Tab-separated table of C-alpha atoms in Angstrom:
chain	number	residue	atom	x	y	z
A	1	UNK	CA	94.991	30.291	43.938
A	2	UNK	CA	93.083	28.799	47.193
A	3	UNK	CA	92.129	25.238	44.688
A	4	UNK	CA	95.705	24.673	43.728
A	5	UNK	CA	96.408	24.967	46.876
A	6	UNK	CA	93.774	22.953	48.898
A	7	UNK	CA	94.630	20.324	45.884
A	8	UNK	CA	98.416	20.488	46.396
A	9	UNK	CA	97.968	20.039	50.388
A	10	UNK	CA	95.872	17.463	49.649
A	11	UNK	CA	98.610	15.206	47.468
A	12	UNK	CA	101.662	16.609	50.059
A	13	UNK	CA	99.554	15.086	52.504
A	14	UNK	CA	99.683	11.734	50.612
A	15	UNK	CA	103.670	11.628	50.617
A	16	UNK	CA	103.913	12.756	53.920
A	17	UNK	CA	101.236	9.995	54.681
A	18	UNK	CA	103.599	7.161	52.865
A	19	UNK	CA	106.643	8.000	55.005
A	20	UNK	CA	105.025	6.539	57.552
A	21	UNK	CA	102.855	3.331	55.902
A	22	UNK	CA	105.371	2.835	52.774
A	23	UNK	CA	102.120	1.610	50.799
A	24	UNK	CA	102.889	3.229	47.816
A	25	UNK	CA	106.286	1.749	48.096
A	26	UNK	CA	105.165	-1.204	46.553
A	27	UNK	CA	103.637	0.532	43.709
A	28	UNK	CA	106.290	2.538	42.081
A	29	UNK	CA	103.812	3.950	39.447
A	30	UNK	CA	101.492	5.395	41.212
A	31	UNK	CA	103.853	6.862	43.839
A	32	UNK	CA	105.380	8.515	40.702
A	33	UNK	CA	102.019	9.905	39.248
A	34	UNK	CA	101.287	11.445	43.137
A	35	UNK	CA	105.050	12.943	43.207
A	36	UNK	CA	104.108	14.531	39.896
A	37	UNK	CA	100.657	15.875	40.548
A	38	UNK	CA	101.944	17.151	43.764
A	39	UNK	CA	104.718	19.250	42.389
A	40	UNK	CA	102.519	20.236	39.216
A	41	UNK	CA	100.079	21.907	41.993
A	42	UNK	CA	102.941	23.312	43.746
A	43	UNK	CA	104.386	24.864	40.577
A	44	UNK	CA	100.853	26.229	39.617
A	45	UNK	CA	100.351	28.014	42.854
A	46	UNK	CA	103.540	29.792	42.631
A	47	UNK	CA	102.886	30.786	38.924
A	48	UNK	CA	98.983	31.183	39.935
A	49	UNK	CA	100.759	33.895	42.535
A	50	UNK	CA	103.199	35.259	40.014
A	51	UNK	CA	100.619	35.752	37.440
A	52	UNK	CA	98.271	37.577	40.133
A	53	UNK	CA	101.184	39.748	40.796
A	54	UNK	CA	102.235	40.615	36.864
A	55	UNK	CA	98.591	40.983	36.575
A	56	UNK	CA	98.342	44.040	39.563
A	57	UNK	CA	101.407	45.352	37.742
A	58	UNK	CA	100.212	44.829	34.036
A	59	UNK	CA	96.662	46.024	34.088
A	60	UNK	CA	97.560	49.796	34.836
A	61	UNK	CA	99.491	49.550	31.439
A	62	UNK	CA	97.055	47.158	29.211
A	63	UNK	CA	93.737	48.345	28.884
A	64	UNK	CA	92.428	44.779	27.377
A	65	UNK	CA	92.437	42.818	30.725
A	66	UNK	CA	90.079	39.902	29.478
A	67	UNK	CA	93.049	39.249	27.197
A	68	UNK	CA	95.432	39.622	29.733
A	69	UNK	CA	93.791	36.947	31.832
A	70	UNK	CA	93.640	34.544	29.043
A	71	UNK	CA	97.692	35.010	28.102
A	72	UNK	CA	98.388	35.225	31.879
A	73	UNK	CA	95.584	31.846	32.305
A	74	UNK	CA	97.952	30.083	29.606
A	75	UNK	CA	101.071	30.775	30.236
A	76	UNK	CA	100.251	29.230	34.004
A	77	UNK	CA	98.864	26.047	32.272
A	78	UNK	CA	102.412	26.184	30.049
A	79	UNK	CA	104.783	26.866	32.235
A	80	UNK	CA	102.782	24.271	34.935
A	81	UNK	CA	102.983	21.521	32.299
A	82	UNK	CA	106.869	22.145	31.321
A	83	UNK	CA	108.163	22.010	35.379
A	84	UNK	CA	106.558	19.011	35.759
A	85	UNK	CA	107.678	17.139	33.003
A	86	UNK	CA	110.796	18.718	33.226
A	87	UNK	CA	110.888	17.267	36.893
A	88	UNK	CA	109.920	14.073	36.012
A	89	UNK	CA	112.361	13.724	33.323
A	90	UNK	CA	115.085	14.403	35.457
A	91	UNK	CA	114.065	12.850	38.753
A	92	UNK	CA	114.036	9.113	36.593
A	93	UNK	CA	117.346	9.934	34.332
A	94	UNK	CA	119.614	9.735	37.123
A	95	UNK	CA	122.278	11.987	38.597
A	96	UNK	CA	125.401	13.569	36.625
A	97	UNK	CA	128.269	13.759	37.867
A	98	UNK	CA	129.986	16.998	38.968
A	99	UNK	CA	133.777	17.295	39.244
A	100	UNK	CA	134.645	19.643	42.098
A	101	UNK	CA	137.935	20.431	42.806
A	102	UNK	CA	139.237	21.999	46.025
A	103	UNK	CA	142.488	23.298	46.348
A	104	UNK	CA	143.644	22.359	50.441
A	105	UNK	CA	146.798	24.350	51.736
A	106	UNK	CA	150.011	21.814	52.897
A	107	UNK	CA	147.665	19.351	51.756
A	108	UNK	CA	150.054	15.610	51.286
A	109	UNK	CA	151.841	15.379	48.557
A	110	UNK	CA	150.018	11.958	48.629
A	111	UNK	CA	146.332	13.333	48.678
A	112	UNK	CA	147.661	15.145	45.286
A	113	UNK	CA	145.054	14.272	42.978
A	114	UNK	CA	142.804	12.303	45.762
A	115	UNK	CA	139.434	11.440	43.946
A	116	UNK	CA	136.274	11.023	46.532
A	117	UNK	CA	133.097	10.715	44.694
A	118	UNK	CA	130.310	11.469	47.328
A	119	UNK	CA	126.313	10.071	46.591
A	120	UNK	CA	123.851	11.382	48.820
A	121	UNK	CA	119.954	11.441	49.100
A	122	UNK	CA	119.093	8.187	46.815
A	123	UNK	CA	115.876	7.850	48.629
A	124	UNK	CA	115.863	4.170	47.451
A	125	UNK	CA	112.197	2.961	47.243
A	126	UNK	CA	108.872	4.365	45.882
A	127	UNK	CA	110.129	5.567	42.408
A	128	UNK	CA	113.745	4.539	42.860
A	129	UNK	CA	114.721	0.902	42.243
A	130	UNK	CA	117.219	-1.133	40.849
A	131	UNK	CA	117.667	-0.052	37.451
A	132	UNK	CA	117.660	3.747	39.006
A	133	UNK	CA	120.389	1.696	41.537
A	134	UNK	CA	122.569	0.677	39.058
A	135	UNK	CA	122.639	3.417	37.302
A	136	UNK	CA	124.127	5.512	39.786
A	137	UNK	CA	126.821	2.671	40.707
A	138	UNK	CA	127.881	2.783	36.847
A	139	UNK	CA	128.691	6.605	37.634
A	140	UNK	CA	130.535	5.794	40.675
A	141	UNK	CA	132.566	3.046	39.058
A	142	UNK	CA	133.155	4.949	35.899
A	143	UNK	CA	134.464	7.844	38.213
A	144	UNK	CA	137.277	5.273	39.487
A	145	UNK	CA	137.470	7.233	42.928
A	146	UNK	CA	140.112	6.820	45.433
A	147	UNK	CA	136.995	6.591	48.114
A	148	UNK	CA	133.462	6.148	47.978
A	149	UNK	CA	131.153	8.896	50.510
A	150	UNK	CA	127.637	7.652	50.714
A	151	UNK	CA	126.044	10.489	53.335
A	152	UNK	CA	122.780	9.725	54.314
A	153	UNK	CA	118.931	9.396	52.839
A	154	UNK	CA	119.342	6.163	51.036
A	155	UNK	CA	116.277	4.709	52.180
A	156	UNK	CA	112.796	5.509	51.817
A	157	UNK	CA	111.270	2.352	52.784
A	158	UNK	CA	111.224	-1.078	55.188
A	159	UNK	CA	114.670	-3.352	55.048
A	160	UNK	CA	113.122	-6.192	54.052
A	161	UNK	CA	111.341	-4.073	50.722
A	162	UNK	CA	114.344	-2.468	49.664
A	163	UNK	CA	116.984	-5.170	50.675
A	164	UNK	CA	117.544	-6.293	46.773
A	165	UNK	CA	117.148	-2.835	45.390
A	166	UNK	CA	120.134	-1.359	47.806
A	167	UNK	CA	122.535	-4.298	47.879
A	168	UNK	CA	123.466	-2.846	44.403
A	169	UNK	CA	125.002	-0.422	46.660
A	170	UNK	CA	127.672	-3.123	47.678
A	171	UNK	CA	129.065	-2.946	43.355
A	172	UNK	CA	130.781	0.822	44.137
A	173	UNK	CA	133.774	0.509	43.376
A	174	UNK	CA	137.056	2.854	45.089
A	175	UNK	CA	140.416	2.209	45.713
A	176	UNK	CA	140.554	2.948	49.434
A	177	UNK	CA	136.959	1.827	50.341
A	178	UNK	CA	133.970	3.517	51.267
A	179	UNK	CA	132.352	5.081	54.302
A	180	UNK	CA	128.456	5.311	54.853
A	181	UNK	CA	126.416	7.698	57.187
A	182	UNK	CA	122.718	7.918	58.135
A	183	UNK	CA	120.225	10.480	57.336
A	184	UNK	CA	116.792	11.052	58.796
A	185	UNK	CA	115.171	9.185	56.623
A	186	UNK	CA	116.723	5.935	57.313
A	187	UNK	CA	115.133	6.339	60.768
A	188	UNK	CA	111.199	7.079	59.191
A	189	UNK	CA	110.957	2.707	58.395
A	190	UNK	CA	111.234	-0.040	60.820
């Protein structure tokens, strides 16, 4: 498990790396294929670890171990491939929404009914753009909230790069307005 691991660092090291220079910012591809090899090593060195685990367990009970290794070997290389395709399917489709209501004692008669839809952690830049953008404001408007809470890590990326990509930001749509906080990373960029 010591290569999926040296491998994984290796690609971590790459994001990490681009929170600081942005320059895969600018190429939204590739920044997507490193996101995706990165978490495909990180999934194979858990189930690289699981598998070693199973296999301590399993081999006391399964006298062919060569064939153990090979089902164990595959299922890894399976259940690697599905995560990260699963992953990447769902990291470019976009959030759902989820309804959440809270029941608040002596709350206003009213706040009966009050509709806040909250976004948070867009991460706007790298892999997330304007079609990814307006996407999300078509959930917020179709929501047709009372207020609008965007809380924190919209930006992964320099002002000036992301300025047309997060204007889209300015189309939410609420009743009573909006109200905006920062996160940490919209203090990584200059």
């Amino acid at each position: 498990w010591l290569i999926p691991l040296i491998i994984a660092l290796f690609f971590f090291g790459m994001e990490i790396l681009d929170l600081r220079t942005t320059f895969l910012q600018t190429y939204p591809a590739l920044k997507l294929l490193i996101s995706a090899t990165t978490g495909a090593f990180f999934c194979a060195l858990f189930f690289v670890m699981a598998s070693d685990l199973l296999f301590i367990i399993a081999r006391h009970f399964i006298d062919n171990q060569a064939a153990l290794k090979t089902s164990l070997f595959s299922l890894i290389l399976i259940a690697t491939f599905a995560s990260t395709v699963i992953g990447v399917v769902q990291a470019t489709a976009g959030p759902k929404l989820k309804e959440v209501n809270i029941a608040i004692k002596n709350l206003p008669p009213a706040f009966e009914g009050y509709k806040i839809v909250q976004v948070s952690d867009l991460h706007i830049g790298g892999t997330i753009r304007k079609p990814y953008v307006q996407n999300v404001v078509n959930i917020v408007n179709s929501a047709d909230a009372d207020l609008v809470a965007l809380t924190g890590d919209f930006a992964d990326g320099k002002v000036a790069d992301l300025k047309n990509d997060s204007a889209l930001l300015a189309d939410m749509k609420s009743k009573d307005g909006g109200y905006f906080v920062t996160g940490n990373h919209e203090y990584y960029h200059d």
